Coordinates of C-alpha atoms in Angstrom, one line a residue:
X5 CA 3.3 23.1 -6.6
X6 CA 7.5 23.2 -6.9
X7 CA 7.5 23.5 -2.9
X8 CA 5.3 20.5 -2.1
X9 CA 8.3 17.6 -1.9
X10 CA 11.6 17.5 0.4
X11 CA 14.7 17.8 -2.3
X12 CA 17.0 14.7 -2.6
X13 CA 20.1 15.7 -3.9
X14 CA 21.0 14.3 -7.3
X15 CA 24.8 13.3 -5.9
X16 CA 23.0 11.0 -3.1
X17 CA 20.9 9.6 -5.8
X18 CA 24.0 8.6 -8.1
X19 CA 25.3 7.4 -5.0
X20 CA 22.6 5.1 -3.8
X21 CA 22.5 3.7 -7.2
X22 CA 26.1 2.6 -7.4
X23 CA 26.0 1.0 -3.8
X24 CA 22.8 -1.4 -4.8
X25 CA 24.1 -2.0 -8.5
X26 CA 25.9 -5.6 -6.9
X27 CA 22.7 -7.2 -6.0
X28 CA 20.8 -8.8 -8.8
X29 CA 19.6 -12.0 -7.1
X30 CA 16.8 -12.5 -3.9
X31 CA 19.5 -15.2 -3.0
X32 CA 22.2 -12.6 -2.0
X33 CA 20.0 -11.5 1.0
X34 CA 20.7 -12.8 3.9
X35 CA 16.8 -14.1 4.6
X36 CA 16.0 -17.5 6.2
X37 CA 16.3 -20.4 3.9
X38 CA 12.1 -21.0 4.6
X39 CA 11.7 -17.2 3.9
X40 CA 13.5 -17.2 0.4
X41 CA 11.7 -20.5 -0.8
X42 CA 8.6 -18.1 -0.3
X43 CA 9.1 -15.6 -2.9
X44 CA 9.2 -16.7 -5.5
X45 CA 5.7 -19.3 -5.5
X46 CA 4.1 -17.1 -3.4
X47 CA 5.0 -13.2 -3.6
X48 CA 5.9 -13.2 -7.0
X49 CA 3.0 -15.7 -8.6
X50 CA 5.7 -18.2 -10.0
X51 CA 7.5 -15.6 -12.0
X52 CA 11.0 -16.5 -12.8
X53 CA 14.3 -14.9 -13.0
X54 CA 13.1 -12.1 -11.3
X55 CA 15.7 -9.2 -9.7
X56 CA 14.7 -7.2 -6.7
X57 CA 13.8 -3.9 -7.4
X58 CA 16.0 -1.0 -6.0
X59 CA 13.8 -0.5 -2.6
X60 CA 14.4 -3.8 -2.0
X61 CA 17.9 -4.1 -2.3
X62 CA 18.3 -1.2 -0.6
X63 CA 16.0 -1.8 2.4
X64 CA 16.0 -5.3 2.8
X65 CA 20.2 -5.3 3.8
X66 CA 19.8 -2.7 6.0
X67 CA 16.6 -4.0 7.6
X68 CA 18.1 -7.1 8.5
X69 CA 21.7 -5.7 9.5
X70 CA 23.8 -7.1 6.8
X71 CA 24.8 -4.0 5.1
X72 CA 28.3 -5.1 5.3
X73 CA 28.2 -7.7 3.5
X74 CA 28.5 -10.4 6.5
X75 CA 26.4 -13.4 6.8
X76 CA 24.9 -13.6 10.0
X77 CA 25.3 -16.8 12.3
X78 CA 22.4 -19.2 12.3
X79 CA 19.5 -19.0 14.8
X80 CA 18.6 -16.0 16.4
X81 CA 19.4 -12.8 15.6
X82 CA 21.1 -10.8 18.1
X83 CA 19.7 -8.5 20.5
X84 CA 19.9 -4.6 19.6
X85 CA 20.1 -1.6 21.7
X86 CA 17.7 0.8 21.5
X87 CA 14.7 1.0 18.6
X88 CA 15.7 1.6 15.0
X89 CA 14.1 3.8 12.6
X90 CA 14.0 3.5 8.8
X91 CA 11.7 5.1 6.0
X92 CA 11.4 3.7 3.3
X93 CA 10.8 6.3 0.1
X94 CA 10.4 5.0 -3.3
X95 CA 8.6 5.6 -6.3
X96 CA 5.1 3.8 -7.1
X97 CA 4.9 0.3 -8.2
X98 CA 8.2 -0.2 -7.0
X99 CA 8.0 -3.3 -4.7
X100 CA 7.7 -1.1 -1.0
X101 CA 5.6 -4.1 0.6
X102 CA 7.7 -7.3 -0.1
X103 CA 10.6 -4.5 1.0
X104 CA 9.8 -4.5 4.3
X105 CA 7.5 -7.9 5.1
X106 CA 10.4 -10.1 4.1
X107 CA 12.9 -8.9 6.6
X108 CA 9.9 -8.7 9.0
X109 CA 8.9 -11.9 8.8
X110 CA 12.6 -13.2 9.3
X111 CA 12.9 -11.4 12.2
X112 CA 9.4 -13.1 13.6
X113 CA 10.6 -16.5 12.7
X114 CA 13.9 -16.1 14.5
X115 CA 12.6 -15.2 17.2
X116 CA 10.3 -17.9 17.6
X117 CA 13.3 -20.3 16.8
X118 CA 14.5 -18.4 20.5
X119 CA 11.8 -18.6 22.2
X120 CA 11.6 -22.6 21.2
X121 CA 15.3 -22.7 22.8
X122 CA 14.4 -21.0 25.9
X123 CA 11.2 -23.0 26.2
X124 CA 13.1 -26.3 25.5
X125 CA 15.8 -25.1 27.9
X126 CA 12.9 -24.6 30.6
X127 CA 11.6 -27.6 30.1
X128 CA 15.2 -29.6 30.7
X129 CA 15.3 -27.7 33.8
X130 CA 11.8 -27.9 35.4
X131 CA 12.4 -32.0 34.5
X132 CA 15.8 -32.0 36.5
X133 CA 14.2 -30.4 39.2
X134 CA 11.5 -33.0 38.9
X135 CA 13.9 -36.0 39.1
X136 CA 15.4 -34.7 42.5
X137 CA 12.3 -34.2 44.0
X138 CA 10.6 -37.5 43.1
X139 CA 7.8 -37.2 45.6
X140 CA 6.5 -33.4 45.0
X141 CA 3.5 -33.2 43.1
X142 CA 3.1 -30.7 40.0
X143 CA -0.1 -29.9 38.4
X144 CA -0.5 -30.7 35.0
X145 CA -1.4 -27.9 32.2
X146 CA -4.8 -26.7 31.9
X147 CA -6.2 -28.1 28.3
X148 CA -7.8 -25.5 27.3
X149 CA -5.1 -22.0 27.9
X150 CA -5.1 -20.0 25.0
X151 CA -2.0 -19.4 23.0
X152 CA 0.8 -17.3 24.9
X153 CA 0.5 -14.9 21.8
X154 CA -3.5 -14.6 21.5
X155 CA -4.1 -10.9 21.4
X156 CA -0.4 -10.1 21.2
X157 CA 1.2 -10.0 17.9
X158 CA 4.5 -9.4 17.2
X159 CA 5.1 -6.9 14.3
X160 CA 2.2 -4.5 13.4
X161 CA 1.5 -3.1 9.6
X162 CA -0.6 0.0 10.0
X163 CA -2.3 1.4 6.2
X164 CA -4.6 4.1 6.0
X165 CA -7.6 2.8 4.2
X166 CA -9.3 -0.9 4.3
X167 CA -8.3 -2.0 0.9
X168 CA -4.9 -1.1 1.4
X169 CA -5.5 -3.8 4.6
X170 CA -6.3 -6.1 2.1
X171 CA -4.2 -5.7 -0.2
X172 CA -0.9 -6.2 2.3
X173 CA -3.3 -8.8 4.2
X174 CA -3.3 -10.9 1.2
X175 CA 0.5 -11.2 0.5
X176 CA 1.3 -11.8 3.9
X177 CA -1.2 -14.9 3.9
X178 CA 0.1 -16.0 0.6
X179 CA 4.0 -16.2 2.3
X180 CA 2.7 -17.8 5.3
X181 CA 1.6 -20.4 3.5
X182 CA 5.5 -21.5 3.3
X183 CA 6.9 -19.6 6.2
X184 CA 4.6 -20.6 8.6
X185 CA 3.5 -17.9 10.5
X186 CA 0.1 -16.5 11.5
X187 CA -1.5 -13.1 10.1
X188 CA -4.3 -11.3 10.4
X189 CA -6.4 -8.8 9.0
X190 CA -8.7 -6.3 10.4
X191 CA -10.7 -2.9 8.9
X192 CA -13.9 -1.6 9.2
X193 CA -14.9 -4.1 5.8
X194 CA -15.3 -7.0 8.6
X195 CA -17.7 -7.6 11.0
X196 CA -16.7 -6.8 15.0
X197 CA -17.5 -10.7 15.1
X198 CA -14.9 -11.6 12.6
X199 CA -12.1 -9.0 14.0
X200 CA -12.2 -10.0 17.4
X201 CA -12.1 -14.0 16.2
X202 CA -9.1 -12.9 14.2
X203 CA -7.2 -10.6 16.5
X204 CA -8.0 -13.3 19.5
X205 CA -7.4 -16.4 17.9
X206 CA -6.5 -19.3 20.2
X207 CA -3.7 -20.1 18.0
X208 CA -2.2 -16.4 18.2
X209 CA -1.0 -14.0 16.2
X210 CA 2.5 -12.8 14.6
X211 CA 1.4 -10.3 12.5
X212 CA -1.6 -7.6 12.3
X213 CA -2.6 -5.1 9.5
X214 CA -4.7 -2.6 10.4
X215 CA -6.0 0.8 10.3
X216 CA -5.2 3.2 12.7
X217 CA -8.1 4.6 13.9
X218 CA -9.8 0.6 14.1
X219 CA -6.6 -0.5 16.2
X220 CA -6.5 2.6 18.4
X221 CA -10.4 2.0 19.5
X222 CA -9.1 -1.3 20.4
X223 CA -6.0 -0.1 21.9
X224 CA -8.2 1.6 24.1
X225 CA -10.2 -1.1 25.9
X226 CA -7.1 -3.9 25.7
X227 CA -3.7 -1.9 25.4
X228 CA -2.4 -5.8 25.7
X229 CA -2.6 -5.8 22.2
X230 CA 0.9 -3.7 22.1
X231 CA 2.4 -4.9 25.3
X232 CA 4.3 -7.5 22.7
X233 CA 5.1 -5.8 19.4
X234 CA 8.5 -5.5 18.1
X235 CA 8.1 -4.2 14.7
X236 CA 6.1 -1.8 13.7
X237 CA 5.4 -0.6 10.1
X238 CA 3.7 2.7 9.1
X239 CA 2.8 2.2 5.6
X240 CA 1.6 5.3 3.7
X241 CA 3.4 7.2 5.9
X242 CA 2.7 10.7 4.3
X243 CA -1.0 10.2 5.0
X244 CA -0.4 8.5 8.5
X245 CA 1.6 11.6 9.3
X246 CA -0.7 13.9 8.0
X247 CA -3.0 16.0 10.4
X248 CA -5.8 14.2 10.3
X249 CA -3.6 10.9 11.2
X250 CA -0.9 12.0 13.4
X251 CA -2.6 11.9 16.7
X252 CA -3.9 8.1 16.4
X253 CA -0.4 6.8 14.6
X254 CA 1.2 8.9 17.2
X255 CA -0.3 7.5 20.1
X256 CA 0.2 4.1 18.9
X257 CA 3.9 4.1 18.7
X258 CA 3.7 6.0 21.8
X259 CA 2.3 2.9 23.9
X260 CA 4.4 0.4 21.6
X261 CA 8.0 1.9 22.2
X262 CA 8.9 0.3 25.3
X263 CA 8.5 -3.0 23.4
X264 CA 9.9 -2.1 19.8
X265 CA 12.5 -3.1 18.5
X266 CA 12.1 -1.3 14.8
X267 CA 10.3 1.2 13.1
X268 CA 9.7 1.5 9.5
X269 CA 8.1 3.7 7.6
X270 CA 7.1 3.8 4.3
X271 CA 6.3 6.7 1.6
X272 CA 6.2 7.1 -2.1
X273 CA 6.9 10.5 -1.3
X274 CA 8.7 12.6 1.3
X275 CA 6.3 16.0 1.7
X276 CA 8.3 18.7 3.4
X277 CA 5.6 18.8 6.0
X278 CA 6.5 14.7 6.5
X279 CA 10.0 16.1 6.6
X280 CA 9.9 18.5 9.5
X281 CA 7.7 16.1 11.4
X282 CA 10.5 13.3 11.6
X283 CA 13.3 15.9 11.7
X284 CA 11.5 16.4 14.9
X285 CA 10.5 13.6 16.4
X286 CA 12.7 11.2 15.0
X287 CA 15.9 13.0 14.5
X288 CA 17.8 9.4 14.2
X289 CA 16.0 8.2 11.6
X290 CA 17.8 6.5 8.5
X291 CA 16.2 7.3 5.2
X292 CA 16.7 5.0 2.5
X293 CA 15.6 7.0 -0.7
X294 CA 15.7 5.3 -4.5
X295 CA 17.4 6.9 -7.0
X296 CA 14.2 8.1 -9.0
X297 CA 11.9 8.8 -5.7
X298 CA 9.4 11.9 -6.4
X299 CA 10.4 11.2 -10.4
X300 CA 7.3 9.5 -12.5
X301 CA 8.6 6.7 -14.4
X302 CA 9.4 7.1 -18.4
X303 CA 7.2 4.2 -19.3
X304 CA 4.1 6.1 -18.4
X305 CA 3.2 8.8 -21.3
X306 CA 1.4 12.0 -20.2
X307 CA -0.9 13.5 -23.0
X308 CA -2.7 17.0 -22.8
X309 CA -6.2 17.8 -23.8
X310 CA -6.7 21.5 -24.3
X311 CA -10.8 21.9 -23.4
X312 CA -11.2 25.1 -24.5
X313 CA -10.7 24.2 -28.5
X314 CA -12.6 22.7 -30.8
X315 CA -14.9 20.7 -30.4
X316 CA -15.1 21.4 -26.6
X317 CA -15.3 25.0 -25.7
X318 CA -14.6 25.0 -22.1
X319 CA -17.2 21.9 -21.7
X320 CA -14.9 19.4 -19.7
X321 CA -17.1 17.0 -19.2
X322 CA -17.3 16.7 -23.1
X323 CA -13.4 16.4 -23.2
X324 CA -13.4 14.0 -20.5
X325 CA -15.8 11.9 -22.1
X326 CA -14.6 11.8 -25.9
X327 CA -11.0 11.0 -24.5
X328 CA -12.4 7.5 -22.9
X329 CA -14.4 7.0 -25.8
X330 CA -11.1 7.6 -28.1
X331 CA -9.1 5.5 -25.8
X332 CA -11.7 2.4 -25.2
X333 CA -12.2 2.2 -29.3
X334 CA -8.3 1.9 -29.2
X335 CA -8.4 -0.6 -26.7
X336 CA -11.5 -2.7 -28.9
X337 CA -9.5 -2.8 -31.8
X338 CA -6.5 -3.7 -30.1
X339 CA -8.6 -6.7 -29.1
X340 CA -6.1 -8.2 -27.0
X341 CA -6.6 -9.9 -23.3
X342 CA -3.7 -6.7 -21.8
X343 CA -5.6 -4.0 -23.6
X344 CA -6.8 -1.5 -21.3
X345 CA -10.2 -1.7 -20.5
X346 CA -10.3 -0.3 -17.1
X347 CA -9.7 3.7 -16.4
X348 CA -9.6 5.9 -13.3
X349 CA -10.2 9.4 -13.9
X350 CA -9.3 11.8 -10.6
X351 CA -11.3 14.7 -10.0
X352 CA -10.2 17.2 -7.2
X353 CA -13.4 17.6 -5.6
X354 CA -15.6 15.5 -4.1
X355 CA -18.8 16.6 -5.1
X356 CA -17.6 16.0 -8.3
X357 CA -16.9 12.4 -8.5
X358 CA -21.3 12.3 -8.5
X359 CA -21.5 14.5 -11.0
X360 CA -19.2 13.8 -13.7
X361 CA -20.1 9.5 -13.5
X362 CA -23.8 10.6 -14.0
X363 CA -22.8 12.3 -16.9
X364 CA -20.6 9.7 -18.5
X365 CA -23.4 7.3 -18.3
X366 CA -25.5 9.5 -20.3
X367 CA -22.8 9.3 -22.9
X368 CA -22.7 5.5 -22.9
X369 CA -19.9 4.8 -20.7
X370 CA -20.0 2.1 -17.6
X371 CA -18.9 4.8 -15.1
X372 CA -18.9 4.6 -11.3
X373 CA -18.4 7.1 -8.7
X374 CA -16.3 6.5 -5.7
X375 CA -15.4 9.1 -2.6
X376 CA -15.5 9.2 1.2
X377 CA -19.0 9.0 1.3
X378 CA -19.3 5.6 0.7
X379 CA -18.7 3.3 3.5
X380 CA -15.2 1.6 3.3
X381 CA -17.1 -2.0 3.0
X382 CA -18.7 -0.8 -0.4
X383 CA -15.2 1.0 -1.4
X384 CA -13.1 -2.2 -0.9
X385 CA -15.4 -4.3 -3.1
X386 CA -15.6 -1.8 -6.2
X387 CA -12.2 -1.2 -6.1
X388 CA -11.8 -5.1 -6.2
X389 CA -12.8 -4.9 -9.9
X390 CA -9.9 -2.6 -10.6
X391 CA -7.3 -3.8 -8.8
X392 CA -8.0 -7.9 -9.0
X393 CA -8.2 -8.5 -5.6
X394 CA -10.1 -11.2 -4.2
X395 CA -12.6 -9.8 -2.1
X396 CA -12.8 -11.0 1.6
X397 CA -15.9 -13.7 1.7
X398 CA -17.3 -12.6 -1.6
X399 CA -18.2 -14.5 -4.3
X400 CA -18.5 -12.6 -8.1
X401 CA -22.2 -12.5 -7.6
X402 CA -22.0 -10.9 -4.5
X403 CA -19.6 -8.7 -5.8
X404 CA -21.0 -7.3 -9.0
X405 CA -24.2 -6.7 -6.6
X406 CA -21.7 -4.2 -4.3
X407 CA -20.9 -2.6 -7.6
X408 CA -24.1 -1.7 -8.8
X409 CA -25.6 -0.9 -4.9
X410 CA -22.6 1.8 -5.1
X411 CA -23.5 3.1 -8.7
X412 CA -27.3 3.4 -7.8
X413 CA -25.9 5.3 -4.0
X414 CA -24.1 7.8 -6.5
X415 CA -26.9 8.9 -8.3
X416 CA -28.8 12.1 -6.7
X417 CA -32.7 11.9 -6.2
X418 CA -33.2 13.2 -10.0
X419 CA -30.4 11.6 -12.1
X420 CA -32.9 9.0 -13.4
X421 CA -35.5 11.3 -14.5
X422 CA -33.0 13.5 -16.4
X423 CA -31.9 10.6 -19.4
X424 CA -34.8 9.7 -21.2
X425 CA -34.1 6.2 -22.0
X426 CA -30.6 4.2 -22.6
X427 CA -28.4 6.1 -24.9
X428 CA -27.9 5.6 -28.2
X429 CA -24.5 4.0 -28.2
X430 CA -22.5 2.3 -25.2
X431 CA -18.9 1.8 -24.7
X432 CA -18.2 -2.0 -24.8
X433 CA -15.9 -3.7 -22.6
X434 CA -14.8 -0.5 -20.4
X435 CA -15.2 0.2 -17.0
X436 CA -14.7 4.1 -15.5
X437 CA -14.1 4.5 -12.2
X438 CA -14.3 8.5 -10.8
X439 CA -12.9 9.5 -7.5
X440 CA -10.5 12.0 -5.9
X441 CA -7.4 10.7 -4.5
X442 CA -9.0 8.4 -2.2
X443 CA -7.6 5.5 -4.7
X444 CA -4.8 7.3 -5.9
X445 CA -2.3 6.1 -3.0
X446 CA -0.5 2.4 -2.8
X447 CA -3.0 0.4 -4.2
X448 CA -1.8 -1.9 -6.5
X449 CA -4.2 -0.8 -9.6
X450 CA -2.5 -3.4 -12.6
X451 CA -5.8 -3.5 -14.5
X452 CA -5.5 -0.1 -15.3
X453 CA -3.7 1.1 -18.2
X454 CA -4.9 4.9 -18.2
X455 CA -5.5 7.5 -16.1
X456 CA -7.2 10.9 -17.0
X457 CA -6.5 14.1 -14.8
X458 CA -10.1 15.7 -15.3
X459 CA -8.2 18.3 -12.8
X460 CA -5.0 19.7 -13.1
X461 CA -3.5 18.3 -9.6
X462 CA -2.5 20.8 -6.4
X463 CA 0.6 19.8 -6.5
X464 CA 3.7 17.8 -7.5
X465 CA 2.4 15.3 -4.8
X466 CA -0.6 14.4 -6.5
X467 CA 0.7 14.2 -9.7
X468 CA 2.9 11.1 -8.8
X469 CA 0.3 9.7 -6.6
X470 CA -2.4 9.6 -9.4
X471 CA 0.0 8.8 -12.4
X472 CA 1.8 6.4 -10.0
X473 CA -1.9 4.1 -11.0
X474 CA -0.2 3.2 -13.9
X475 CA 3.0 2.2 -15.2
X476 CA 3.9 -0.4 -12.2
X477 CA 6.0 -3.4 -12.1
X478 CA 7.5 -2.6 -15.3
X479 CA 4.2 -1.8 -17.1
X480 CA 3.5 0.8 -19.7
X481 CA 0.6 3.0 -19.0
X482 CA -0.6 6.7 -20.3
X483 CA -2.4 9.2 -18.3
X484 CA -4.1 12.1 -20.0
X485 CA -4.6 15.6 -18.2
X486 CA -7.4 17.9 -19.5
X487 CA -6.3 21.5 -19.5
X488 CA -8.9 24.5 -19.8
X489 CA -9.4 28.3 -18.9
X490 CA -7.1 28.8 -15.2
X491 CA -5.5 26.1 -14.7
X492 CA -1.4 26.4 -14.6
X493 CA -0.6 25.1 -18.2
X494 CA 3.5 25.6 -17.2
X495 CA 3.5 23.4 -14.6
X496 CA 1.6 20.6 -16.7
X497 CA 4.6 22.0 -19.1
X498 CA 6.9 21.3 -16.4
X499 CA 5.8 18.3 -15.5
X500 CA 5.7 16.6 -18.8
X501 CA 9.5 17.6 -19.4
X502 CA 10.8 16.5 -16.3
X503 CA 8.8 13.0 -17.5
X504 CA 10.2 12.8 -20.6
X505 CA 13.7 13.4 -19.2
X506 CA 13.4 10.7 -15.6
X507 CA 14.2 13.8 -13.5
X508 CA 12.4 14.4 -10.2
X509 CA 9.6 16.9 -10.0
X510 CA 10.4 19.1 -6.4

């Protein structure tokens, strides 16, 4: 558990915090004029007076190259030697995407501001050429060319699952509608019709999100597709490094490097395993850590639930079920539009996640089941409900169909015949979603208010990932751990202290 994270030293932390204490405003960046109007209508839903968080003023200077305080000239920025290599590591909730899009999207739009010089430029001279040689003949354009860019973007955001596509697909289409720049989407939740309209649009393409594996297969058959790219973003980078991922992410910066320009990566934690892997094989890389990475934010409360007392004895699923009830009566009488009436409770094993929602039901409770079993179509819609994302071509009908097609898949042949009739009492209002840590990582979950650990987590790692649910952009949240007969009661111990007190669990 204590040997699952890479140690930041507390000295680097104090010191990162002093250097990005200056910036309070978006305005101090040195972003595009078109690029800053965007953030606030569009990234941050109208809010206003709102600071960048520490990722982003940490990230977004040193993304762009104005660490020093210098304003860059206008138009393009200059060319760089060589590729550089970020990562990005701060805590949930804290603002990682907008960190690196914004100075992505700056870069792509001064660079298309060159490539309009160069093409103007071109233009003057193929027309001088013209008017000395009055009599030769040129052809004119063909009408129907596709776009230079078609199949070609220029940065690429890779994510590890497809909601996480959607989720970053759908801020990057909410800035473009200021910036002016075309995105695109793809995952296994779309059609192949709809990926290849997308990906080979006539009008082209700046920027892609996609998963790995689904952007390798294509790779494969058109290795175009990377012949272009000059960013590249590796979101989730812990799980995209992982063993399962490493190959396919590999390979994809391995066919991109001749063209890239940066690589960023991105974590809301830095496993040692993560560690040795870029000690390795990028020894240059610059890591730009917050100053409470790997710590769980004090707003979130942990509470323990000790299973083997009264009234459980040992029966978890009892324990598990009471605490939503106790929590969803609070929420009822609270009677407000922010109370919480959404929950994810995390199980370790799979099998489980079947299980355990059967078993709520039975006690009244709107529970749903949710692991790898289920196709990633049926995972981005019920996740939808929790996270208040707009689902891709869906309307609410639609949607709340999904729902209950995955609910009915979760049930096993004789789940039906075992509850005699509806229960006696139901939980108004709630919703339960059960699932191992396939949700637990960089989706944006602000419906949820609770989480409960019906495990104790493996390690320090998962403790952050599933508490990191709640408790974002400034939110409070509470997250409840049920604790019975074997599991490590002084590391829940340890953990709770180090939350109470901000410091970083290692």
């Amino acid at each position: 558990m204590q040997r699952a994270l890479s140690e930041v030293s507390y000295g680097r932390r104090s010191a990162v915090k002093q250097s990005i204490a200056e910036t309070d405003r978006f305005e101090d960046f040195d972003l595009l004029s078109v690029v800053q109007s965007s953030i606030a209508p569009q990234a941050l839903n109208g809010l206003i007076d709102v600071s960048p968080t520490p990722i982003q003023r940490l990230a977004i200077p040193a993304l762009l190259g104005t660490e020093d305080k210098k304003r860059r000239r206008r138009g393009p920025a200059p060319e760089k030697s060589g590729m550089e290599q970020f990562l990005l590591a701060a805590e949930t909730g804290s603002g990682k995407t907008l960190a690196y899009l914004l100075p992505v999207i700056d870069a792509i739009k001064r660079a298309e501001a060159a490539d309009m010089e160069r093409e103007a430029a071109e233009t003057e001279k193929k027309k001088a050429e013209q008017r000395q040689n009055l009599f030769e003949l040129t052809s004119p354009p063909l009408s129907n060319e596709p776009h230079p860019t078609t199949g070609r973007p220029r940065a690429i955001i890779l994510l590890p699952t497809a909601e996480l596509v959607s989720q970053v697909g759908t801020l990057a289409k909410s800035l473009s509608h200021t910036v002016k720049f075309r995105s695109a989407m793809i995952s296994a939740s779309f059609s192949g019709t709809v990926i290849r309209s997308r990906l080979f649009s006539p009008n082209g393409i700046d920027v892609l999100i996609s998963t790995p594996h689904l952007l390798s297969s294509i790779t494969e058959q058109d290795p175009n597709v990377l012949s272009r790219v000059t960013h590249m973003v590796v979101d989730e980078a812990d799980s995209l490094f992982d063993r399962s991922f490493a190959p396919i992410t590999g390979a994809i910066l391995d066919r991109a490097t001749p063209s890239l320009q940066q690589l960023i990566l991105c974590s809301a934690t830095i496993p040692r395993s993560l560690d040795s892997y870029l000690r390795k094989r990028f020894p240059d890389m610059r890591r730009l850590a917050t100053p409470n990475l790997h710590a769980i934010p004090r707003r979130v409360q942990l509470g323990v639930v000790d299973v083997e007392k009264d009234p459980y004895k040992g029966n978890r699923n009892l324990a598990c079920a009471d605490t939503i009830w106790n929590i969803g009566k609070e929420a009822s009488e609270d009677g407000g539009l922010e109370s919480a009436k959404r929950m994810i409770v995390f199980v370790n094993e799979r099998e489980k996640t079947l299980e355990l929602a059967e078993y709520l039901r039975s006690k009244g409770i709107d529970a749903t089941a949710l692991n790898r079993d289920v196709d990633e179509r049926k995972q981005a819609e019920v996740l939808a409900s929790f996270t208040g994302a707009a689902l891709p071509n869906k309307t609410d009908k639609q949607a709340k169909r999904a729902e209950a097609d995955v609910m009915d898949r979760s049930q096993t042949g004789n789940a039906s015949a075992s509850l005699s009739g509806p229960p006696k009492r139901q939980l108004q209002n709630v919703k339960v979603l059960v699932m191992t840590d396939l949700g637990s990582r960089g989706i944006d979950t602000l419906l949820v208010r609770h989480v409960i650990l019906y495990d104790v987590p493996h390690t320090s790692i998962d403790f952050i990932h599933r508490l990191g649910r709640v408790g974002r952009m400034g939110r409070r949240g509470r997250g409840v751990v049920l604790v019975g007969k074997g599991d490590r009661r002084d590391i829940v111990r340890e953990v709770r202290e180090g939350m109470f007190k901000g410091q970083a669990l290692i």
